[in-house]
Amino acid sequence: MNSEMKLRFGRKVISVEEARAELYAYVMPTETETVSLPKSFGRRLANDIYADHAVPHFRRSGVDGYAVRSEDIATATQDSPVVLRVIERIPSGTMPQLTIREGTAARIMTGAPVPDGADAVVMLEMTDSLQDASVATGDVKVRIKKNVQAASNITPIAGEVARGEFVIAGGSQIGPGDAAILATFGYSEVEVYRKPKVAIFSTGSELLQVEQEMQPGKIRNSNSYMLAAQVEAAGGSAWIMPALTDDPEEVEAALAAVLPDVDLILTSGGVSVGDFDVVVELFGRFDGKLLFNKVAMRPGTPTSAALWKGKLLIALSGNPGASFVGFELFAKPIIKKMLGSQCPEAKASTAFLDVTYDKPSAYPRYIRGTSRVESGTIWVQPAGIDKSSIMVSIKDADCLIWLPPGGQGYQRGDGVRIYTTL
Ligand SMILES: Nc1nc2c(c(=O)[nH]1)N[C@H]1C(S)=C(S)[C@@H](COP(=O)(O)OP(=O)(O)OC[C@H]3O[C@@H](n4cnc5c(N)ncnc54)[C@H](O)[C@@H]3O)O[C@H]1N2
Ligand code: MOO
Ligand SMILES: [Mg+2]
């Protein structure tokens, strides 16, 4: 066997986990860049974020009402209210000027600082104003009709977060809650990881460009666009390259030319045992390091990967279903790791099979699945026909149904593991 035949037929199969570990060994986070806060949504934070002030940084009223000394109103009931003198009105955003002493209260708004001396706030609904309480001076009185415990309706200083506390981990994807925290601590600009640039090459002399007229025996290149959408969803920046014909020299030259400018190369097609499977030929002639060329999984068994001039190259099967699954299992976690993610792999949950699936497999299966939730339970079934050549049902997949190898197939109602792909 010459070296190319060895690659084509003499493949060593490794597990999905081993294949990922091979890839992870070469993943470096991208550099960071600074963007405005609104532009940071969905990006990944470059640094850990610590609170540079307490939240709240003043004793905060949780209601509109009256700041009081709880001991003054200990006996207050509907039938036997306690009357207090109102010495001040405290809108949110202003500091109280006076201290609450025995027999006095301050009218206070939600979110306003509680004045010194007060240890509780009584809701407005539990009071009656005896005069117009909008007059902050003079002999304004309030009738308190309910006693409240000390500390009621007051969030203490640092009740949410203490000064110096760790609040968001670097590598987190910036969601609505993170945006609120970043705004709270004054981050009008945010340091995030640069989006990894991912070049996408589809191979195959049968491929037409999207805008081309259909021709006998040809198909339009759909994988490049599917993969580009997956890259962008994972947080990367997709570079769709012109599709390559089954000419190994052309493929080698095109990939080598783009390598210096990208963080990752994805190819689709040409990894099986066919006469024109050019990516196999490339791996037989290039000066890079082949990491693996067969993975114990279906679909996508011939998925391969290499390290070439310091960059990772993931060669996905051309079958659309296998390309989609291979991306989710290998390329997506790599892109997320480049973005500093601490947990780059898809979230696993348990679901029940909605249909009988009686195709046992020598390798673990990752079936494109459609899930639904009924009374808090997740039910899954294959999205359309479960063949890796099927393209049209990928749009219905929101998870991968993992089925272990061997067995006699699976019955409706069997518990299975699923990995979320959305
Ligand atoms: N004798 C064997 N034949 C095959 C085997 C095998 O073990 N022995 N494995 C099968 C499996 S499994 C897969 S997966 C495919 C892998 O094929 P390749 O990665 O070499 O991909 P191609 O041959 O280039 O294409 C396969 C299929 O996908 C279509 N395709 C390719 N690129 C695109 C694209 N950009 N957009 C849309 N569709 C695309 C292509 O036209 C073919 O129909 O090999 C099996 N064969
Ligand atoms: O490895 Mo293939 O993707 O099963 O059809
Ligand atoms: Mg092929």
Coordinates of N, CA, C and O and ligand atoms in Angstrom, one line a residue, residues 298-302 317 319 322 388, ligand 2:
R298 N -21.7 7.8 14.1 CA -22.5 7.8 12.8 C -23.5 8.9 13.0 O -24.2 9.0 14.0
P299 N -23.7 9.8 12.0 CA -22.9 9.8 10.8 C -21.5 10.5 11.0 O -21.2 10.9 12.1
G300 N -20.8 10.5 9.9 CA -19.5 11.3 9.9 C -18.3 10.4 10.3 O -17.3 11.0 10.7
T301 N -18.4 9.1 10.1 CA -17.3 8.2 10.5 C -16.0 8.7 9.9 O -14.9 8.7 10.5
P302 N -16.0 9.1 8.6 CA -14.7 9.5 8.0 C -14.2 10.9 8.4 O -13.2 11.4 7.8
S317 N -17.3 15.2 6.6 CA -17.8 14.5 5.5 C -18.7 15.4 4.6 O -19.3 16.3 5.1
N319 N -21.5 14.5 3.1 CA -23.0 14.3 3.3 C -23.5 15.4 4.2 O -22.9 15.5 5.3
A322 N -23.9 14.5 7.9 CA -22.6 14.2 8.6 C -21.8 15.5 8.8 O -21.1 15.7 9.8
S388 N -27.4 10.3 6.5 CA -26.6 11.4 6.5 C -26.6 12.2 5.2 O -26.2 13.3 5.1
Ligands
MOO2 O1 -20.1 8.7 8.1 MO1 -21.5 8.8 7.0 O2 -21.8 10.3 7.6 O3 -22.4 7.9 8.2 O4 -23.0 8.8 6.0

